[in-house]
Amino acid sequence: MKILQDLEGVARPTQLCALLPFFNGNQADNFSISATGKLYGRVIALILLVSSVIFCQDVLFASENYKLMVHSQGETEDINRTIETLFCIVSYTIIVISSVLNASKHFRTIRDLSMLDGYLEAHGYTGSYSCRYLGSLLIFASASVVVVAFYYIHYLSEIEVRRQCILMWIYSLQMLYSCMFAIYLRIVLKCLALRIEFLNARLEQFTQKDREQYIKDDWCELSNLIEILCKFRYITENINSVTGVALLFFFGFSFYTVTNQSYLAFSTLTTPDQLRKEHDTMGLSCAWVLAETAIMTVICSSFDCLASEANTTSQILARVYGKSKEFQNIIDKFLTKSIKQEVQFTAYGFFAIDNSTLFKIFSAVTTYLVILIQFKQLEDSKLEEQETA
């Protein structure tokens, strides 16, 4: 099946992370979910769930033992770091649990795509997408966070060894699942966009003919194209429903991390020179912000690309509509409400995911940074009053 060939580079790592179920067979007639693979996914999800509960309890009730710097940076920074760590644990856990619970939907999506690929290949579709360079960039950015975090946790903090391992395990899992989730979505969404682009190109041919050239075969071909496009619309909606919860928690964590790490970087810059070394976490803050921004950019651009290509279909159909009365009857028959509405991907319905999402996120980050900075100034002023009293 062509879709399995397109996913070949990312399928195995994604399956090992339990983000994608293991499959049996490589043909449409023998394609199914592996029972062993399904069990593997549930075991991984259970292990992560149990460990996450234990880690959350330890981080929440022993937050003093997870201070990254030897000297406290202030209550605001400590509280933010604790919340960020808890959010980190919840984020990767929900991503895995959501993927395991939606394994059957993942399977149906790939199976439906494989069936449609038969029609596309019969009409000359040969497109493919490689995420090698972009994937390498995301892997490098994610790995840099883990390496920098190890430097700060192991060499600059006084966290005991057991809790160092816990904190590194948490950070590593978050970056692993965020990176693999983004790469998998990139490949799947781009493959879908290429397929819809191919169908749109065939549909565009109907706008370039004269009315006298239309024959009965044209009507049949147009009917088949619209039906296939409707099925692709169903697949795109299914992908959004499968990934909606995971996207919500991922973007929630990314938003909080970018905000918190930007604030910590500002806090480092405003610390007096004689105390900066004791409070400096600039390297880790920059690594977090760059990595999370890169991953969010890849996900948002992928969804935006697919939505734009899917929405182009209705524009082409509008031009085809006026070419022939017979075409109008066909389009009226197959142009359902779902096609007429614009395709839009959301994080479980809470907000839309497209290129404008990044602008909205960083606008919100700026707003919350101002609030955190005001809390920081208030805290510093109270400390000064206590010292002078």
Coordinates of C-alpha atoms in Angstrom, one line a residue:
M1 CA 0.0 0.0 0.0
K2 CA 1.4 3.4 -1.0
I3 CA 0.4 5.1 2.3
L4 CA 2.5 2.6 4.2
Q5 CA 5.5 3.3 1.8
D6 CA 5.0 7.0 2.5
L7 CA 5.0 6.4 6.3
E8 CA 7.9 3.9 6.1
G9 CA 10.5 6.2 7.6
V10 CA 8.4 7.3 10.6
A11 CA 6.1 4.4 11.2
R12 CA 8.4 2.1 13.2
P13 CA 9.7 4.8 15.7
T14 CA 6.1 6.1 16.1
Q15 CA 4.8 2.6 16.8
L16 CA 7.6 2.0 19.3
C17 CA 6.4 5.2 21.1
A18 CA 2.8 3.8 21.0
L19 CA 1.6 6.8 19.0
L20 CA 0.7 4.6 16.1
P21 CA -0.6 1.0 16.4
F22 CA 1.3 -1.9 14.9
F23 CA -0.3 -3.4 11.7
N24 CA -0.4 -6.8 10.0
G25 CA -0.2 -7.1 6.3
N26 CA 0.7 -4.6 3.6
Q27 CA -2.2 -5.1 1.2
A28 CA -5.7 -3.8 1.5
D29 CA -7.3 -7.3 1.8
N30 CA -5.1 -8.5 4.7
F31 CA -4.5 -5.2 6.5
S32 CA -5.4 -5.2 10.2
I33 CA -4.3 -4.1 13.6
S34 CA -1.8 -6.4 15.3
A35 CA -3.2 -7.8 18.6
T36 CA 0.3 -7.9 20.1
G37 CA 0.8 -4.4 19.0
K38 CA -2.4 -3.3 20.5
L39 CA -1.4 -4.9 23.8
Y40 CA 2.0 -3.2 23.6
G41 CA 0.4 0.2 23.3
R42 CA -1.8 -0.4 26.3
V43 CA 1.1 -1.6 28.4
I44 CA 3.2 1.5 27.5
A45 CA 0.2 3.8 28.2
L46 CA -0.3 2.0 31.6
I47 CA 3.4 2.3 32.5
L48 CA 3.4 6.0 31.7
L49 CA 0.2 6.6 33.5
V50 CA 1.4 5.0 36.7
S51 CA 4.8 6.6 36.6
S52 CA 3.3 10.0 35.8
V53 CA 1.1 9.8 38.9
I54 CA 4.1 8.9 41.0
F55 CA 6.2 11.7 39.5
C56 CA 3.5 14.3 39.8
Q57 CA 3.0 13.5 43.5
D58 CA 6.8 13.7 44.1
V59 CA 7.2 17.0 42.2
L60 CA 4.1 18.6 43.8
F61 CA 4.8 17.7 47.4
A62 CA 8.6 17.8 47.3
S63 CA 9.1 20.8 45.0
E64 CA 11.9 22.1 47.2
N65 CA 14.0 19.1 46.1
Y66 CA 13.6 19.9 42.4
K67 CA 15.1 23.4 42.5
L68 CA 17.3 23.8 39.4
M69 CA 19.6 26.4 40.9
V70 CA 21.5 26.3 44.2
H71 CA 20.0 29.6 45.3
S72 CA 16.3 30.3 45.1
Q73 CA 15.3 32.8 42.3
G74 CA 12.2 33.7 44.1
E75 CA 8.8 32.3 44.8
T76 CA 7.4 33.2 41.4
E77 CA 10.1 31.3 39.6
D78 CA 9.9 28.3 41.8
I79 CA 6.1 28.0 41.4
N80 CA 6.4 28.4 37.7
R81 CA 9.0 25.7 37.4
T82 CA 6.9 23.3 39.5
I83 CA 3.8 24.0 37.3
E84 CA 5.9 23.6 34.2
T85 CA 7.2 20.2 35.3
L86 CA 3.7 19.0 36.2
F87 CA 2.3 20.2 32.9
C88 CA 5.2 18.4 31.1
I89 CA 4.3 15.1 32.7
V90 CA 0.6 15.5 32.0
S91 CA 1.3 16.5 28.4
Y92 CA 3.3 13.5 27.2
T93 CA 1.1 11.1 29.2
I94 CA -2.1 12.4 27.5
I95 CA -0.5 12.3 24.1
V96 CA 0.3 8.6 24.5
I97 CA -3.0 7.7 26.2
S98 CA -5.0 9.5 23.5
S99 CA -3.1 7.8 20.7
V100 CA -3.6 4.4 22.3
L101 CA -7.3 4.9 22.8
N102 CA -7.7 6.1 19.2
A103 CA -5.7 3.2 17.7
S104 CA -8.8 1.9 15.8
K105 CA -9.4 5.4 14.3
H106 CA -5.7 5.5 13.2
F107 CA -6.2 2.1 11.6
R108 CA -9.3 3.2 9.8
T109 CA -7.7 6.4 8.5
I110 CA -4.7 4.5 7.0
R111 CA -7.0 1.8 5.6
D112 CA -9.3 4.3 4.0
L113 CA -6.3 6.1 2.5
S114 CA -5.0 2.9 1.1
M115 CA -8.3 2.2 -0.7
L116 CA -8.3 5.7 -2.2
D117 CA -4.7 5.3 -3.2
G118 CA -5.8 2.6 -5.6
Y119 CA -7.9 5.1 -7.5
L120 CA -5.2 7.7 -7.5
E121 CA -2.4 5.4 -8.7
A122 CA -4.7 4.1 -11.5
H123 CA -4.9 7.7 -12.7
G124 CA -1.2 8.5 -12.5
Y125 CA -0.6 9.7 -9.0
T126 CA 3.1 9.2 -8.0
G127 CA 3.6 11.9 -5.4
S128 CA 5.5 11.4 -2.2
Y129 CA 6.9 13.5 0.7
S130 CA 10.1 13.2 2.6
C131 CA 10.5 14.8 6.0
R132 CA 14.2 13.9 6.4
Y133 CA 15.7 17.4 6.7
L134 CA 12.9 18.9 8.7
G135 CA 12.7 15.9 10.9
S136 CA 16.4 16.0 11.5
L137 CA 16.1 19.7 12.6
L138 CA 13.3 18.8 15.1
I139 CA 15.3 15.9 16.4
F140 CA 18.4 18.2 16.9
A141 CA 16.3 20.9 18.6
S142 CA 14.7 18.3 20.9
A143 CA 18.0 16.6 21.7
S144 CA 19.6 20.0 22.5
V145 CA 17.0 20.6 25.2
V146 CA 17.8 17.2 26.8
V147 CA 21.6 17.9 26.6
V148 CA 21.4 21.4 28.1
A149 CA 19.0 20.2 30.8
F150 CA 21.4 17.5 31.7
Y151 CA 24.2 20.1 32.1
Y152 CA 22.1 22.3 34.4
I153 CA 20.6 19.4 36.4
H154 CA 23.7 17.3 36.9
Y155 CA 26.5 20.0 37.1
L156 CA 24.8 23.2 38.4
S157 CA 22.0 21.9 40.7
E158 CA 22.1 20.2 44.1
I159 CA 19.3 17.9 43.2
E160 CA 19.9 14.4 44.5
V161 CA 20.7 11.7 42.0
R162 CA 17.4 9.9 42.1
R163 CA 15.5 13.1 41.4
Q164 CA 18.0 14.1 38.8
C165 CA 17.1 10.9 37.0
I166 CA 13.4 11.6 37.4
L167 CA 13.7 15.1 36.0
M168 CA 15.8 14.0 33.1
W169 CA 13.4 11.2 32.3
I170 CA 10.5 13.7 32.3
Y171 CA 12.2 16.1 30.0
S172 CA 13.4 13.3 27.7
L173 CA 9.9 11.8 27.3
Q174 CA 8.4 15.2 26.7
M175 CA 10.8 16.0 23.9
L176 CA 10.7 12.5 22.4
Y177 CA 6.9 12.4 22.2
S178 CA 6.6 16.0 21.1
C179 CA 9.1 15.5 18.3
M180 CA 7.7 12.2 17.1
F181 CA 4.2 13.5 17.2
A182 CA 5.1 16.5 15.1
I183 CA 7.0 14.5 12.5
Y184 CA 4.2 11.9 12.2
L185 CA 1.6 14.7 11.7
R186 CA 3.8 16.5 9.2
I187 CA 4.2 13.4 7.0
V188 CA 0.5 12.3 7.2
L189 CA -0.9 15.8 6.6
K190 CA 1.5 16.6 3.8
C191 CA 0.7 13.2 2.1
L192 CA -3.0 14.1 2.4
A193 CA -2.4 17.5 0.9
L194 CA -0.5 16.1 -2.0
R195 CA -3.3 13.7 -2.8
I196 CA -5.9 16.4 -2.6
E197 CA -3.7 18.6 -4.8
F198 CA -3.6 15.9 -7.4
L199 CA -7.4 15.6 -7.4
N200 CA -7.8 19.3 -7.5
A201 CA -5.5 19.4 -10.6
R202 CA -7.7 16.9 -12.3
L203 CA -10.8 18.8 -11.3
E204 CA -9.3 22.0 -12.6
Q205 CA -9.2 20.4 -16.1
F206 CA -13.0 20.7 -16.3
T207 CA -12.7 24.5 -16.1
Q208 CA -10.4 24.6 -19.1
K209 CA -12.7 22.9 -21.6
D210 CA -15.4 24.4 -23.8
R211 CA -18.9 23.5 -23.2
E212 CA -19.3 21.6 -26.5
Q213 CA -16.5 19.2 -25.5
Y214 CA -18.3 17.7 -22.5
I215 CA -19.5 14.2 -23.0
K216 CA -21.1 11.5 -20.7
D217 CA -17.7 10.2 -19.7
D218 CA -16.8 13.7 -18.3
W219 CA -19.9 13.6 -16.1
C220 CA -18.9 10.2 -14.8
E221 CA -15.4 11.3 -14.1
L222 CA -16.5 14.5 -12.4
S223 CA -18.9 12.4 -10.2
N224 CA -16.1 10.1 -9.2
L225 CA -13.7 13.0 -8.4
I226 CA -16.3 14.7 -6.2
E227 CA -17.0 11.4 -4.4
I228 CA -13.3 10.8 -3.8
L229 CA -12.8 14.3 -2.5
C230 CA -15.7 13.9 -0.1
K231 CA -14.0 10.8 1.2
F232 CA -10.8 12.7 1.7
R233 CA -12.8 15.3 3.6
Y234 CA -14.0 12.6 5.9
I235 CA -10.4 11.4 6.4
T236 CA -9.2 14.9 7.3
E237 CA -12.0 15.3 9.9
N238 CA -11.1 11.9 11.3
I239 CA -7.5 12.9 11.7
N240 CA -8.6 16.0 13.6
S241 CA -10.8 14.0 15.9
V242 CA -8.0 11.5 16.6
T243 CA -5.4 14.1 17.4
G244 CA -7.5 16.8 19.0
V245 CA -7.0 15.9 22.7
A246 CA -3.2 15.4 22.2
L247 CA -2.9 18.7 20.3
L248 CA -4.8 20.5 23.1
F249 CA -2.4 19.3 25.8
F250 CA 0.7 19.7 23.6
F251 CA -0.1 23.3 22.8
G252 CA -1.1 24.0 26.4
F253 CA 2.3 22.8 27.6
S254 CA 4.2 24.6 24.8
F255 CA 2.4 27.9 25.5
Y256 CA 3.2 27.6 29.2
T257 CA 6.8 26.6 28.6
V258 CA 7.5 29.4 26.1
T259 CA 5.9 31.9 28.5
N260 CA 7.7 30.6 31.6
Q261 CA 11.1 30.1 29.9
S262 CA 10.9 33.6 28.4
Y263 CA 10.2 35.0 31.8
L264 CA 13.1 33.1 33.3
A265 CA 15.4 34.5 30.6
F266 CA 14.2 38.0 31.4
S267 CA 14.7 37.3 35.1
T268 CA 18.3 36.2 34.4
L269 CA 19.0 39.4 32.4
T270 CA 17.6 41.7 35.1
T271 CA 19.6 39.9 37.9
P272 CA 22.6 42.0 39.2
D273 CA 25.9 40.9 37.7
Q274 CA 27.3 39.7 41.0
L275 CA 24.3 37.3 41.5
R276 CA 23.7 36.3 37.8
K277 CA 25.8 33.2 37.9
E278 CA 23.8 31.8 40.8
H279 CA 20.5 32.4 38.9
D280 CA 21.6 31.9 35.3
T281 CA 19.4 29.5 33.3
M282 CA 19.6 31.3 30.0
G283 CA 20.9 28.3 28.1
L284 CA 18.0 26.1 29.1
S285 CA 15.5 28.8 28.6
C286 CA 16.7 29.5 25.0
A287 CA 16.8 25.7 24.2
W288 CA 13.2 25.2 25.4
V289 CA 11.8 28.2 23.6
L290 CA 13.5 27.4 20.3
A291 CA 12.5 23.7 20.4
E292 CA 8.9 24.3 21.3
T293 CA 8.6 27.1 18.7
A294 CA 10.0 24.8 16.0
I295 CA 7.7 22.0 16.9
M296 CA 4.6 24.3 17.0
T297 CA 5.6 25.8 13.7
V298 CA 5.9 22.4 12.0
I299 CA 2.5 21.3 13.3
C300 CA 0.7 24.6 12.5
S301 CA 2.1 24.9 9.0
S302 CA 1.2 21.2 8.3
F303 CA -2.4 21.7 9.3
D304 CA -2.6 25.0 7.4
C305 CA -1.2 23.5 4.2
L306 CA -3.8 20.7 4.3
A307 CA -6.7 23.0 5.1
S308 CA -5.7 25.4 2.3
E309 CA -5.5 22.6 -0.3
A310 CA -8.8 21.1 0.9
N311 CA -10.6 24.5 0.8
T312 CA -9.3 25.0 -2.8
T313 CA -11.7 22.2 -3.9
S314 CA -14.8 24.3 -3.3
Q315 CA -13.3 27.2 -5.3
I316 CA -12.7 24.9 -8.2
L317 CA -16.1 23.4 -8.0
A318 CA -17.6 26.9 -8.0
R319 CA -15.9 27.5 -11.4
V320 CA -16.9 24.1 -12.7
Y321 CA -20.5 24.7 -11.6
G322 CA -21.1 27.3 -14.4
K323 CA -19.7 25.2 -17.2
S324 CA -22.7 23.0 -17.8
K325 CA -26.2 22.4 -16.5
E326 CA -25.4 18.7 -16.2
F327 CA -22.4 19.6 -14.1
Q328 CA -24.6 21.6 -11.8
N329 CA -26.8 18.6 -11.2
I330 CA -23.8 16.5 -10.4
I331 CA -22.3 19.1 -8.1
D332 CA -25.6 19.7 -6.3
K333 CA -25.9 16.0 -5.7
F334 CA -22.4 15.5 -4.3
L335 CA -21.5 18.9 -2.9
T336 CA -22.7 18.2 0.7
K337 CA -22.6 20.6 3.6
S338 CA -19.3 19.4 4.8
I339 CA -17.7 20.3 1.5
K340 CA -19.3 23.7 1.3
Q341 CA -17.9 24.7 4.7
E342 CA -14.2 25.5 5.1
V343 CA -11.9 22.9 6.4
Q344 CA -10.5 23.9 9.8
F345 CA -8.5 21.9 12.3
T346 CA -8.8 22.6 16.0
A347 CA -7.3 21.5 19.3
Y348 CA -10.4 19.5 20.4
G349 CA -12.6 22.5 19.4
F350 CA -10.9 25.0 21.7
F351 CA -9.0 26.9 19.1
A352 CA -8.1 26.7 15.4
I353 CA -4.7 25.4 14.3
D354 CA -3.2 27.2 11.3
N355 CA -0.4 29.6 10.6
S356 CA -2.2 32.4 12.5
T357 CA -2.1 30.2 15.7
L358 CA 1.6 31.0 16.3
F359 CA 0.9 34.7 16.1
K360 CA -2.0 34.3 18.6
I361 CA 0.2 32.2 20.9
F362 CA 3.1 34.7 21.0
S363 CA 0.6 37.6 21.5
A364 CA -0.7 35.8 24.5
V365 CA 2.8 35.0 25.7
T366 CA 3.7 38.7 25.6
T367 CA 0.6 39.5 27.6
Y368 CA 1.4 37.0 30.3
L369 CA 5.0 38.0 30.4
V370 CA 4.0 41.5 31.3
I371 CA 1.9 40.1 34.2
L372 CA 4.7 37.8 35.4
I373 CA 7.2 40.7 35.3
Q374 CA 4.8 42.8 37.4
F375 CA 4.6 40.0 40.0
K376 CA 8.4 39.8 39.9
Q377 CA 8.7 43.6 40.5
L378 CA 6.2 43.4 43.3
E379 CA 8.1 40.5 44.9
D380 CA 11.4 42.4 44.6
S381 CA 10.0 45.5 46.2
K382 CA 8.7 43.5 49.1
L383 CA 12.1 42.0 49.6
E384 CA 13.7 45.4 49.6
E385 CA 11.3 46.7 52.1
Q386 CA 12.0 43.7 54.4
E387 CA 15.8 44.3 54.1
T388 CA 15.6 48.0 54.9
A389 CA 13.1 47.5 57.8

